PDB file of C-alpha atoms in Angstrom:
ATOM      1  CA  MET A   1     -61.051  13.164 -23.429  1.00 85.00           C
ATOM      2  CA  LYS A   2     -60.304  12.996 -27.155  1.00 94.00           C
ATOM      3  CA  SER A   3     -57.788  15.237 -28.917  1.00 96.00           C
ATOM      4  CA  TYR A   4     -57.993  16.661 -32.414  1.00 96.00           C
ATOM      5  CA  LEU A   5     -55.745  18.241 -35.023  1.00 97.00           C
ATOM      6  CA  LYS A   6     -57.692  21.390 -35.765  1.00 95.00           C
ATOM      7  CA  HIS A   7     -55.553  23.360 -38.216  1.00 96.00           C
ATOM      8  CA  ILE A   8     -52.101  23.612 -39.826  1.00 97.00           C
ATOM      9  CA  SER A   9     -50.453  26.822 -41.014  1.00 97.00           C
ATOM     10  CA  VAL A  10     -47.161  27.211 -42.866  1.00 97.00           C
ATOM     11  CA  TYR A  11     -44.379  29.758 -43.214  1.00 98.00           C
ATOM     12  CA  LEU A  12     -41.675  29.665 -45.910  1.00 97.00           C
ATOM     13  CA  PRO A  13     -38.719  32.071 -46.115  1.00 96.00           C
ATOM     14  CA  ASP A  14     -38.603  34.525 -49.021  1.00 94.00           C
ATOM     15  CA  ARG A  15     -35.387  33.222 -50.559  1.00 94.00           C
ATOM     16  CA  ASN A  16     -35.882  30.420 -53.069  1.00 92.00           C
ATOM     17  CA  VAL A  17     -32.801  28.415 -54.111  1.00 91.00           C
ATOM     18  CA  THR A  18     -33.211  26.515 -57.381  1.00 90.00           C
ATOM     19  CA  ASN A  19     -31.195  23.625 -58.773  1.00 88.00           C
ATOM     20  CA  GLU A  20     -29.766  26.065 -61.294  1.00 89.00           C
ATOM     21  CA  ASP A  21     -28.488  28.243 -58.433  1.00 89.00           C
ATOM     22  CA  ILE A  22     -26.705  25.252 -56.903  1.00 86.00           C
ATOM     23  CA  ALA A  23     -25.336  24.130 -60.279  1.00 84.00           C
ATOM     24  CA  GLU A  24     -23.726  27.552 -60.689  1.00 85.00           C
ATOM     25  CA  MET A  25     -21.817  26.962 -57.452  1.00 86.00           C
ATOM     26  CA  PHE A  26     -20.840  23.390 -58.462  1.00 86.00           C
ATOM     27  CA  PRO A  27     -20.467  23.215 -62.288  1.00 82.00           C
ATOM     28  CA  SER A  28     -20.121  19.399 -62.264  1.00 80.00           C
ATOM     29  CA  TRP A  29     -23.390  19.106 -60.294  1.00 81.00           C
ATOM     30  CA  GLU A  30     -25.880  19.668 -63.114  1.00 79.00           C
ATOM     31  CA  SER A  31     -29.398  20.809 -62.231  1.00 78.00           C
ATOM     32  CA  SER A  32     -30.967  17.812 -63.981  1.00 81.00           C
ATOM     33  CA  LYS A  33     -28.669  15.511 -62.015  1.00 81.00           C
ATOM     34  CA  ILE A  34     -29.850  17.095 -58.740  1.00 85.00           C
ATOM     35  CA  PHE A  35     -33.502  16.475 -59.566  1.00 87.00           C
ATOM     36  CA  GLU A  36     -32.769  12.927 -60.711  1.00 82.00           C
ATOM     37  CA  LYS A  37     -30.922  12.156 -57.470  1.00 81.00           C
ATOM     38  CA  VAL A  38     -33.172  13.781 -54.816  1.00 83.00           C
ATOM     39  CA  GLY A  39     -36.388  14.730 -56.640  1.00 85.00           C
ATOM     40  CA  ILE A  40     -36.169  18.398 -55.662  1.00 89.00           C
ATOM     41  CA  LYS A  41     -36.216  21.480 -57.912  1.00 90.00           C
ATOM     42  CA  ASN A  42     -36.466  24.304 -55.372  1.00 92.00           C
ATOM     43  CA  ARG A  43     -35.992  24.830 -51.666  1.00 92.00           C
ATOM     44  CA  TYR A  44     -36.627  27.840 -49.413  1.00 96.00           C
ATOM     45  CA  VAL A  45     -33.703  29.095 -47.338  1.00 95.00           C
ATOM     46  CA  ALA A  46     -33.719  31.544 -44.431  1.00 94.00           C
ATOM     47  CA  ASP A  47     -31.612  34.660 -44.921  1.00 91.00           C
ATOM     48  CA  SER A  48     -28.581  35.401 -42.758  1.00 89.00           C
ATOM     49  CA  LYS A  49     -30.583  37.368 -40.170  1.00 91.00           C
ATOM     50  CA  GLU A  50     -33.601  35.047 -40.006  1.00 94.00           C
ATOM     51  CA  GLY A  51     -33.659  32.521 -37.181  1.00 94.00           C
ATOM     52  CA  VAL A  52     -35.999  29.897 -35.801  1.00 95.00           C
ATOM     53  CA  ALA A  53     -37.828  32.367 -33.562  1.00 96.00           C
ATOM     54  CA  ASP A  54     -38.537  34.627 -36.565  1.00 97.00           C
ATOM     55  CA  MET A  55     -39.907  31.731 -38.578  1.00 97.00           C
ATOM     56  CA  ALA A  56     -41.950  30.388 -35.667  1.00 98.00           C
ATOM     57  CA  VAL A  57     -43.511  33.813 -35.097  1.00 98.00           C
ATOM     58  CA  ALA A  58     -44.408  34.068 -38.793  1.00 97.00           C
ATOM     59  CA  ALA A  59     -46.060  30.622 -38.776  1.00 98.00           C
ATOM     60  CA  ILE A  60     -48.101  31.530 -35.696  1.00 98.00           C
ATOM     61  CA  ARG A  61     -49.197  34.830 -37.278  1.00 97.00           C
ATOM     62  CA  ASN A  62     -50.405  32.840 -40.298  1.00 97.00           C
ATOM     63  CA  LEU A  63     -52.336  30.559 -37.951  1.00 97.00           C
ATOM     64  CA  GLN A  64     -54.010  33.619 -36.425  1.00 96.00           C
ATOM     65  CA  LEU A  65     -54.965  34.952 -39.863  1.00 96.00           C
ATOM     66  CA  GLU A  66     -56.322  31.623 -41.072  1.00 95.00           C
ATOM     67  CA  THR A  67     -58.280  30.641 -37.942  1.00 94.00           C
ATOM     68  CA  GLY A  68     -58.957  33.914 -36.121  1.00 93.00           C
ATOM     69  CA  ILE A  69     -57.831  32.266 -32.888  1.00 93.00           C
ATOM     70  CA  ASP A  70     -57.271  34.420 -29.822  1.00 94.00           C
ATOM     71  CA  LEU A  71     -53.796  33.388 -28.635  1.00 95.00           C
ATOM     72  CA  SER A  72     -54.904  33.855 -25.029  1.00 94.00           C
ATOM     73  CA  GLN A  73     -56.752  30.545 -25.547  1.00 93.00           C
ATOM     74  CA  ILE A  74     -53.451  28.654 -25.963  1.00 96.00           C
ATOM     75  CA  ASP A  75     -52.645  26.704 -22.789  1.00 94.00           C
ATOM     76  CA  TYR A  76     -49.373  25.079 -23.869  1.00 97.00           C
ATOM     77  CA  PHE A  77     -46.748  25.844 -26.527  1.00 98.00           C
ATOM     78  CA  LEU A  78     -44.394  23.210 -27.942  1.00 98.00           C
ATOM     79  CA  LEU A  79     -41.599  24.263 -30.307  1.00 98.00           C
ATOM     80  CA  CYS A  80     -39.866  21.440 -32.154  1.00 97.00           C
ATOM     81  CA  THR A  81     -36.447  22.468 -33.491  1.00 95.00           C
ATOM     82  CA  GLN A  82     -32.877  21.254 -33.795  1.00 90.00           C
ATOM     83  CA  SER A  83     -31.520  24.669 -34.704  1.00 90.00           C
ATOM     84  CA  PRO A  84     -32.554  26.916 -31.790  1.00 91.00           C
ATOM     85  CA  ASP A  85     -31.533  30.555 -31.668  1.00 88.00           C
ATOM     86  CA  TYR A  86     -29.683  29.968 -28.394  1.00 88.00           C
ATOM     87  CA  GLN A  87     -28.512  26.991 -26.368  1.00 86.00           C
ATOM     88  CA  ILE A  88     -29.976  28.810 -23.358  1.00 88.00           C
ATOM     89  CA  PRO A  89     -32.820  29.877 -23.093  1.00 93.00           C
ATOM     90  CA  THR A  90     -35.360  27.799 -24.987  1.00 94.00           C
ATOM     91  CA  THR A  91     -36.510  29.463 -28.180  1.00 96.00           C
ATOM     92  CA  ALA A  92     -40.101  28.693 -27.141  1.00 97.00           C
ATOM     93  CA  CYS A  93     -39.801  31.266 -24.359  1.00 96.00           C
ATOM     94  CA  ILE A  94     -38.644  33.919 -26.832  1.00 96.00           C
ATOM     95  CA  VAL A  95     -41.512  33.160 -29.199  1.00 97.00           C
ATOM     96  CA  GLN A  96     -44.040  33.107 -26.329  1.00 97.00           C
ATOM     97  CA  HIS A  97     -43.118  36.703 -25.530  1.00 96.00           C
ATOM     98  CA  ARG A  98     -42.938  37.919 -29.120  1.00 96.00           C
ATOM     99  CA  VAL A  99     -46.376  36.651 -30.170  1.00 96.00           C
ATOM    100  CA  GLY A 100     -48.065  37.497 -26.872  1.00 95.00           C
ATOM    101  CA  LEU A 101     -48.995  34.085 -25.529  1.00 96.00           C
ATOM    102  CA  SER A 102     -50.349  34.158 -21.980  1.00 94.00           C
ATOM    103  CA  ASN A 103     -47.890  34.109 -19.080  1.00 94.00           C
ATOM    104  CA  ASN A 104     -49.941  31.140 -17.847  1.00 94.00           C
ATOM    105  CA  CYS A 105     -49.000  29.175 -20.964  1.00 95.00           C
ATOM    106  CA  GLY A 106     -46.344  26.473 -20.692  1.00 95.00           C
ATOM    107  CA  ALA A 107     -43.598  26.828 -23.311  1.00 96.00           C
ATOM    108  CA  ILE A 108     -40.855  24.298 -24.064  1.00 97.00           C
ATOM    109  CA  ASP A 109     -38.500  23.260 -26.871  1.00 96.00           C
ATOM    110  CA  ILE A 110     -38.374  19.702 -28.219  1.00 95.00           C
ATOM    111  CA  ASN A 111     -35.005  18.767 -29.733  1.00 92.00           C
ATOM    112  CA  GLN A 112     -36.155  16.309 -32.369  1.00 92.00           C
ATOM    113  CA  GLY A 113     -35.779  16.153 -36.127  1.00 88.00           C
ATOM    114  CA  CYS A 114     -37.372  14.101 -38.876  1.00 92.00           C
ATOM    115  CA  SER A 115     -39.778  12.319 -36.519  1.00 93.00           C
ATOM    116  CA  GLY A 116     -40.296  15.516 -34.520  1.00 95.00           C
ATOM    117  CA  TYR A 117     -43.803  16.276 -35.734  1.00 98.00           C
ATOM    118  CA  ILE A 118     -45.048  12.851 -34.642  1.00 97.00           C
ATOM    119  CA  TYR A 119     -43.299  13.162 -31.273  1.00 97.00           C
ATOM    120  CA  GLY A 120     -44.652  16.680 -30.779  1.00 97.00           C
ATOM    121  CA  LEU A 121     -48.146  15.602 -31.784  1.00 98.00           C
ATOM    122  CA  SER A 122     -47.999  12.764 -29.235  1.00 97.00           C
ATOM    123  CA  LEU A 123     -47.145  15.230 -26.454  1.00 97.00           C
ATOM    124  CA  ALA A 124     -49.807  17.717 -27.576  1.00 97.00           C
ATOM    125  CA  SER A 125     -52.418  14.977 -27.765  1.00 97.00           C
ATOM    126  CA  ALA A 126     -51.511  13.731 -24.282  1.00 97.00           C
ATOM    127  CA  LEU A 127     -51.816  17.242 -22.835  1.00 97.00           C
ATOM    128  CA  VAL A 128     -55.318  17.620 -24.269  1.00 97.00           C
ATOM    129  CA  SER A 129     -56.472  14.059 -23.552  1.00 95.00           C
ATOM    130  CA  SER A 130     -55.355  14.307 -19.920  1.00 95.00           C
ATOM    131  CA  GLY A 131     -57.204  17.596 -19.413  1.00 93.00           C
ATOM    132  CA  ILE A 132     -54.033  19.578 -18.696  1.00 95.00           C
ATOM    133  CA  ALA A 133     -54.705  21.803 -21.728  1.00 94.00           C
ATOM    134  CA  ASN A 134     -57.620  22.575 -24.022  1.00 94.00           C
ATOM    135  CA  ASN A 135     -55.553  24.136 -26.828  1.00 96.00           C
ATOM    136  CA  VAL A 136     -51.938  23.244 -27.597  1.00 98.00           C
ATOM    137  CA  LEU A 137     -49.841  25.097 -30.154  1.00 98.00           C
ATOM    138  CA  LEU A 138     -47.245  22.868 -31.824  1.00 98.00           C
ATOM    139  CA  VAL A 139     -44.704  24.692 -33.981  1.00 98.00           C
ATOM    140  CA  THR A 140     -41.977  23.057 -36.057  1.00 98.00           C
ATOM    141  CA  ALA A 141     -39.112  25.222 -37.324  1.00 97.00           C
ATOM    142  CA  ASP A 142     -35.620  24.420 -38.536  1.00 93.00           C
ATOM    143  CA  VAL A 143     -32.864  26.224 -40.412  1.00 91.00           C
ATOM    144  CA  TYR A 144     -30.624  23.328 -41.379  1.00 86.00           C
ATOM    145  CA  SER A 145     -29.259  25.538 -44.162  1.00 86.00           C
ATOM    146  CA  LYS A 146     -27.205  27.419 -41.563  1.00 82.00           C
ATOM    147  CA  HIS A 147     -25.503  24.152 -40.547  1.00 80.00           C
ATOM    148  CA  ILE A 148     -24.453  22.980 -44.012  1.00 81.00           C
ATOM    149  CA  HIS A 149     -20.862  23.542 -45.155  1.00 71.00           C
ATOM    150  CA  ASN A 150     -20.603  25.675 -48.288  1.00 82.00           C
ATOM    151  CA  SER A 151     -18.828  22.816 -50.100  1.00 78.00           C
ATOM    152  CA  ASP A 152     -21.490  20.206 -49.223  1.00 78.00           C
ATOM    153  CA  LYS A 153     -23.498  20.114 -52.435  1.00 78.00           C
ATOM    154  CA  GLY A 154     -25.421  16.993 -51.395  1.00 76.00           C
ATOM    155  CA  ASN A 155     -26.991  18.327 -48.217  1.00 81.00           C
ATOM    156  CA  MET A 156     -27.333  21.778 -49.782  1.00 78.00           C
ATOM    157  CA  SER A 157     -29.455  20.216 -52.523  1.00 80.00           C
ATOM    158  CA  LEU A 158     -31.541  18.152 -50.135  1.00 83.00           C
ATOM    159  CA  PHE A 159     -32.559  20.379 -47.222  1.00 89.00           C
ATOM    160  CA  GLY A 160     -34.853  23.394 -47.107  1.00 93.00           C
ATOM    161  CA  ASP A 161     -36.032  25.676 -44.306  1.00 95.00           C
ATOM    162  CA  ALA A 162     -39.649  25.997 -43.175  1.00 97.00           C
ATOM    163  CA  ALA A 163     -41.915  26.444 -40.175  1.00 98.00           C
ATOM    164  CA  THR A 164     -45.411  25.153 -39.432  1.00 98.00           C
ATOM    165  CA  ALA A 165     -47.953  25.858 -36.697  1.00 98.00           C
ATOM    166  CA  SER A 166     -50.534  23.238 -35.689  1.00 98.00           C
ATOM    167  CA  LEU A 167     -53.452  23.692 -33.335  1.00 97.00           C
ATOM    168  CA  ILE A 168     -54.355  20.626 -31.255  1.00 97.00           C
ATOM    169  CA  SER A 169     -57.585  20.946 -29.291  1.00 96.00           C
ATOM    170  CA  SER A 170     -60.437  19.128 -27.575  1.00 93.00           C
ATOM    171  CA  ASP A 171     -62.421  19.561 -30.812  1.00 91.00           C
ATOM    172  CA  GLY A 172     -61.513  19.774 -34.487  1.00 90.00           C
ATOM    173  CA  LYS A 173     -61.444  17.961 -37.824  1.00 89.00           C
ATOM    174  CA  TYR A 174     -59.056  15.048 -37.308  1.00 94.00           C
ATOM    175  CA  GLU A 175     -59.302  12.896 -34.197  1.00 95.00           C
ATOM    176  CA  ILE A 176     -55.794  11.860 -33.154  1.00 97.00           C
ATOM    177  CA  GLY A 177     -55.413   8.103 -32.807  1.00 97.00           C
ATOM    178  CA  LYS A 178     -52.820   5.951 -31.064  1.00 96.00           C
ATOM    179  CA  PHE A 179     -49.086   6.447 -31.480  1.00 97.00           C
ATOM    180  CA  SER A 180     -46.249   4.043 -32.202  1.00 97.00           C
ATOM    181  CA  LEU A 181     -42.893   5.567 -31.213  1.00 96.00           C
ATOM    182  CA  GLY A 182     -39.351   4.253 -31.074  1.00 93.00           C
ATOM    183  CA  THR A 183     -35.680   5.076 -30.723  1.00 92.00           C
ATOM    184  CA  ASP A 184     -32.364   3.394 -31.536  1.00 84.00           C
ATOM    185  CA  GLY A 185     -29.657   5.631 -30.128  1.00 83.00           C
ATOM    186  CA  SER A 186     -26.917   3.309 -31.372  1.00 77.00           C
ATOM    187  CA  GLY A 187     -27.311   5.139 -34.688  1.00 74.00           C
ATOM    188  CA  TYR A 188     -26.962   8.632 -33.197  1.00 73.00           C
ATOM    189  CA  ASP A 189     -23.972   9.409 -35.418  1.00 72.00           C
ATOM    190  CA  LYS A 190     -25.781   8.721 -38.710  1.00 70.00           C
ATOM    191  CA  LEU A 191     -26.984  12.336 -38.797  1.00 67.00           C
ATOM    192  CA  ILE A 192     -25.004  14.650 -36.550  1.00 71.00           C
ATOM    193  CA  ILE A 193     -23.214  17.961 -36.048  1.00 66.00           C
ATOM    194  CA  LYS A 194     -20.303  16.754 -33.957  1.00 70.00           C
ATOM    195  CA  ASN A 195     -19.058  20.135 -32.754  1.00 65.00           C
ATOM    196  CA  SER A 196     -22.383  21.511 -31.597  1.00 64.00           C
ATOM    197  CA  GLY A 197     -22.524  20.971 -27.849  1.00 65.00           C
ATOM    198  CA  LEU A 198     -20.588  20.659 -24.640  1.00 64.00           C
ATOM    199  CA  PHE A 199     -17.854  18.491 -26.127  1.00 64.00           C
ATOM    200  CA  SER A 200     -17.067  20.591 -29.194  1.00 62.00           C
ATOM    201  CA  LYS A 201     -13.362  20.300 -29.899  1.00 57.00           C
ATOM    202  CA  SER A 202     -12.566  22.694 -32.723  1.00 55.00           C
ATOM    203  CA  LEU A 203     -12.352  26.465 -32.825  1.00 56.00           C
ATOM    204  CA  ASN A 204     -11.689  26.371 -36.571  1.00 59.00           C
ATOM    205  CA  GLN A 205     -14.903  27.736 -38.047  1.00 65.00           C
ATOM    206  CA  ASP A 206     -14.343  25.822 -41.301  1.00 66.00           C
ATOM    207  CA  ASP A 207     -13.876  22.451 -39.587  1.00 65.00           C
ATOM    208  CA  PRO A 208     -16.299  19.974 -41.262  1.00 64.00           C
ATOM    209  CA  GLU A 209     -17.276  18.670 -37.826  1.00 64.00           C
ATOM    210  CA  ASN A 210     -18.907  22.061 -37.138  1.00 64.00           C
ATOM    211  CA  PHE A 211     -21.437  21.287 -39.871  1.00 66.00           C
ATOM    212  CA  LEU A 212     -24.140  18.762 -40.647  1.00 64.00           C
ATOM    213  CA  PHE A 213     -22.984  15.230 -41.477  1.00 66.00           C
ATOM    214  CA  MET A 214     -25.336  12.587 -42.829  1.00 64.00           C
ATOM    215  CA  ASP A 215     -24.545   8.952 -43.500  1.00 63.00           C
ATOM    216  CA  GLY A 216     -27.096   8.621 -46.266  1.00 69.00           C
ATOM    217  CA  ALA A 217     -26.599   4.908 -46.767  1.00 74.00           C
ATOM    218  CA  GLY A 218     -26.907   4.246 -43.027  1.00 75.00           C
ATOM    219  CA  VAL A 219     -30.113   6.263 -42.739  1.00 75.00           C
ATOM    220  CA  PHE A 220     -31.568   4.539 -45.806  1.00 74.00           C
ATOM    221  CA  ASP A 221     -30.740   1.088 -44.447  1.00 78.00           C
ATOM    222  CA  PHE A 222     -32.390   1.902 -41.104  1.00 84.00           C
ATOM    223  CA  THR A 223     -35.488   3.271 -42.827  1.00 82.00           C
ATOM    224  CA  ALA A 224     -35.852   0.325 -45.211  1.00 84.00           C
ATOM    225  CA  LYS A 225     -35.736  -2.157 -42.328  1.00 87.00           C
ATOM    226  CA  ARG A 226     -37.774  -0.307 -39.687  1.00 87.00           C
ATOM    227  CA  ILE A 227     -40.563   1.612 -41.405  1.00 91.00           C
ATOM    228  CA  PRO A 228     -42.562  -1.246 -43.020  1.00 93.00           C
ATOM    229  CA  GLN A 229     -42.724  -2.884 -39.594  1.00 93.00           C
ATOM    230  CA  LEU A 230     -43.756   0.428 -38.012  1.00 96.00           C
ATOM    231  CA  ILE A 231     -46.684   0.769 -40.435  1.00 95.00           C
ATOM    232  CA  GLU A 232     -47.970  -2.685 -39.550  1.00 94.00           C
ATOM    233  CA  GLU A 233     -47.565  -2.074 -35.811  1.00 95.00           C
ATOM    234  CA  ASN A 234     -49.516   1.174 -35.898  1.00 97.00           C
ATOM    235  CA  LEU A 235     -52.320  -0.221 -38.030  1.00 97.00           C
ATOM    236  CA  VAL A 236     -52.799  -3.084 -35.559  1.00 96.00           C
ATOM    237  CA  LEU A 237     -52.657  -0.662 -32.613  1.00 96.00           C
ATOM    238  CA  ASN A 238     -55.442   1.429 -34.153  1.00 96.00           C
ATOM    239  CA  GLY A 239     -57.529  -1.579 -35.220  1.00 96.00           C
ATOM    240  CA  LEU A 240     -57.210  -0.765 -38.917  1.00 96.00           C
ATOM    241  CA  ALA A 241     -56.033  -2.432 -42.110  1.00 95.00           C
ATOM    242  CA  LYS A 242     -53.811  -0.805 -44.717  1.00 93.00           C
ATOM    243  CA  ASP A 243     -56.796  -0.437 -47.055  1.00 93.00           C
ATOM    244  CA  ASP A 244     -58.581   1.648 -44.378  1.00 95.00           C
ATOM    245  CA  ILE A 245     -56.023   4.447 -44.794  1.00 96.00           C
ATOM    246  CA  ASN A 246     -56.987   6.997 -47.439  1.00 94.00           C
ATOM    247  CA  LEU A 247     -53.727   8.942 -47.360  1.00 96.00           C
ATOM    248  CA  PHE A 248     -50.213   8.129 -46.162  1.00 97.00           C
ATOM    249  CA  VAL A 249     -48.049  11.150 -45.270  1.00 97.00           C
ATOM    250  CA  PHE A 250     -44.427  10.179 -44.668  1.00 97.00           C
ATOM    251  CA  HIS A 251     -41.525  12.403 -43.673  1.00 94.00           C
ATOM    252  CA  GLN A 252     -40.355  13.900 -46.957  1.00 95.00           C
ATOM    253  CA  ALA A 253     -36.786  12.581 -46.818  1.00 88.00           C
ATOM    254  CA  ASN A 254     -36.063  12.254 -50.534  1.00 87.00           C
ATOM    255  CA  THR A 255     -38.178  10.989 -53.400  1.00 87.00           C
ATOM    256  CA  PHE A 256     -36.057   7.887 -54.052  1.00 86.00           C
ATOM    257  CA  MET A 257     -36.486   6.720 -50.458  1.00 88.00           C
ATOM    258  CA  LEU A 258     -40.203   7.543 -50.462  1.00 92.00           C
ATOM    259  CA  ASN A 259     -40.862   5.605 -53.656  1.00 91.00           C
ATOM    260  CA  PHE A 260     -38.782   2.703 -52.342  1.00 89.00           C
ATOM    261  CA  LEU A 261     -40.895   2.573 -49.176  1.00 93.00           C
ATOM    262  CA  ARG A 262     -44.150   2.940 -51.074  1.00 93.00           C
ATOM    263  CA  ASN A 263     -43.273   0.001 -53.313  1.00 92.00           C
ATOM    264  CA  ARG A 264     -42.032  -2.163 -50.443  1.00 91.00           C
ATOM    265  CA  ILE A 265     -45.169  -1.517 -48.356  1.00 93.00           C
ATOM    266  CA  LYS A 266     -47.369  -1.812 -51.488  1.00 92.00           C
ATOM    267  CA  ILE A 267     -49.228   1.497 -51.271  1.00 94.00           C
ATOM    268  CA  GLU A 268     -50.887   2.879 -54.404  1.00 93.00           C
ATOM    269  CA  LYS A 269     -49.569   6.209 -55.712  1.00 91.00           C
ATOM    270  CA  ASN A 270     -52.928   7.951 -55.259  1.00 92.00           C
ATOM    271  CA  ARG A 271     -52.846   7.204 -51.511  1.00 93.00           C
ATOM    272  CA  PHE A 272     -49.220   8.233 -50.944  1.00 95.00           C
ATOM    273  CA  LEU A 273     -48.303  11.915 -50.665  1.00 93.00           C
ATOM    274  CA  ILE A 274     -45.043  13.240 -52.113  1.00 93.00           C
ATOM    275  CA  ASN A 275     -44.804  17.025 -52.405  1.00 92.00           C
ATOM    276  CA  MET A 276     -41.184  17.885 -51.645  1.00 90.00           C
ATOM    277  CA  GLU A 277     -40.280  18.940 -55.193  1.00 89.00           C
ATOM    278  CA  ASN A 278     -40.522  22.645 -54.334  1.00 92.00           C
ATOM    279  CA  TYR A 279     -39.579  22.501 -50.654  1.00 95.00           C
ATOM    280  CA  GLY A 280     -36.852  19.921 -50.117  1.00 92.00           C
ATOM    281  CA  ASN A 281     -36.455  18.011 -46.872  1.00 93.00           C
ATOM    282  CA  THR A 282     -37.695  20.449 -44.220  1.00 95.00           C
ATOM    283  CA  VAL A 283     -36.950  18.100 -41.285  1.00 92.00           C
ATOM    284  CA  SER A 284     -39.640  18.381 -38.554  1.00 94.00           C
ATOM    285  CA  SER A 285     -41.833  20.552 -40.803  1.00 96.00           C
ATOM    286  CA  SER A 286     -41.968  18.102 -43.706  1.00 96.00           C
ATOM    287  CA  ILE A 287     -45.047  16.123 -42.604  1.00 97.00           C
ATOM    288  CA  PRO A 288     -47.348  19.070 -41.750  1.00 97.00           C
ATOM    289  CA  LEU A 289     -46.060  20.995 -44.778  1.00 96.00           C
ATOM    290  CA  ALA A 290     -46.882  18.043 -47.023  1.00 95.00           C
ATOM    291  CA  PHE A 291     -50.309  17.538 -45.432  1.00 95.00           C
ATOM    292  CA  LYS A 292     -51.305  21.209 -45.362  1.00 93.00           C
ATOM    293  CA  ASP A 293     -52.792  21.259 -48.878  1.00 86.00           C
ATOM    294  CA  SER A 294     -54.738  18.039 -48.202  1.00 87.00           C
ATOM    295  CA  PHE A 295     -55.977  18.990 -44.743  1.00 85.00           C
ATOM    296  CA  ASP A 296     -59.365  20.298 -45.919  1.00 81.00           C
ATOM    297  CA  GLY A 297     -59.887  17.507 -48.451  1.00 77.00           C
ATOM    298  CA  GLU A 298     -62.096  14.447 -48.199  1.00 78.00           C
ATOM    299  CA  ASN A 299     -59.509  12.219 -46.527  1.00 75.00           C
ATOM    300  CA  ARG A 300     -61.154   9.985 -43.937  1.00 87.00           C
ATOM    301  CA  ASN A 301     -58.215   8.180 -42.328  1.00 94.00           C
ATOM    302  CA  VAL A 302     -54.675   9.552 -42.589  1.00 96.00           C
ATOM    303  CA  MET A 303     -51.482   7.891 -41.406  1.00 97.00           C
ATOM    304  CA  MET A 304     -48.469  10.091 -40.616  1.00 97.00           C
ATOM    305  CA  VAL A 305     -45.023   8.505 -40.408  1.00 97.00           C
ATOM    306  CA  GLY A 306     -41.776  10.137 -39.272  1.00 95.00           C
ATOM    307  CA  PHE A 307     -38.260   8.689 -39.205  1.00 92.00           C
ATOM    308  CA  GLY A 308     -34.648   9.797 -39.123  1.00 83.00           C
ATOM    309  CA  VAL A 309     -32.170  11.594 -36.888  1.00 82.00           C
ATOM    310  CA  GLY A 310     -31.669   9.977 -33.515  1.00 82.00           C
ATOM    311  CA  LEU A 311     -32.294   7.359 -34.828  1.00 86.00           C
ATOM    312  CA  SER A 312     -36.003   7.695 -34.109  1.00 91.00           C
ATOM    313  CA  TRP A 313     -39.364   6.874 -35.637  1.00 92.00           C
ATOM    314  CA  GLY A 314     -43.064   7.383 -35.057  1.00 97.00           C
ATOM    315  CA  ALA A 315     -46.482   6.861 -36.620  1.00 98.00           C
ATOM    316  CA  VAL A 316     -50.060   7.878 -35.855  1.00 98.00           C
ATOM    317  CA  VAL A 317     -53.467   7.615 -37.524  1.00 97.00           C
ATOM    318  CA  LEU A 318     -55.779  10.641 -37.802  1.00 97.00           C
ATOM    319  CA  LEU A 319     -59.499   9.850 -38.080  1.00 94.00           C
ATOM    320  CA  ASN A 320     -61.885  12.163 -39.934  1.00 89.00           C
ATOM    321  CA  LYS A 321     -65.289  10.673 -39.064  1.00 74.00           C
TER     322      LYS A 321
END
């Protein structure tokens, strides 16, 4: 059985943080310098009382409004997040109850980041293709802003919060092709919150190891080496050439990295989507958020590419025949 990406809906928090807002906090970090460095002007940030479950619920409500879907038709619910409301239980279970998904609906969390949408899409596609489910709801939601130290102007400038809801079904607009997935756990510490699990060592709330750390140079080096090869592998797997792809949608890491990759892989600007200027890096939501505005366009073949925390990577081609 074939699987299809049927619809994408988006939720953004109300609070919008501009480069000028950040520059006020760090006078030496001028707003023009922020845009020059990361290519971002605005990012949406969840308020102090807004968590992943709240954002996931809002994204699902938008999906209901935009598609008219009866949520009783959802057979399986996947929630991709690295900032769950609780360590136990899974946030997916909380959201299942709050939105009224059937008690016969499976509901699990996926702890994955920048490649999370591709990983989640691979699981959703497998559930539909195998006949286990007819309709899978894949939600991405992260609040990295809550894990950034208030003196970390770099990550504060880069990351934004968002949630998306995708419907994967046995019918729809984009047929989901074959996946290329990979992991190199030797780079696990390139993007990490060290004091965030069983082996947390510090009770000092202001300890930097309680907050997000990113080795930007290490992540860039990994991406520059691995992603061009990933593109080639996935094209071959799907029996396509680079010129057969009408639109490339990469994880929106930062504009410098995206333009570097586009030039290295030799993709024309009009076939390469960059739309993070007003959203920032929204982690697992960045790919569906970027693609949302193009979903109903005339794109025939779309390649989605995720990469980052883990270290992990993934690519898939969507076919609009």
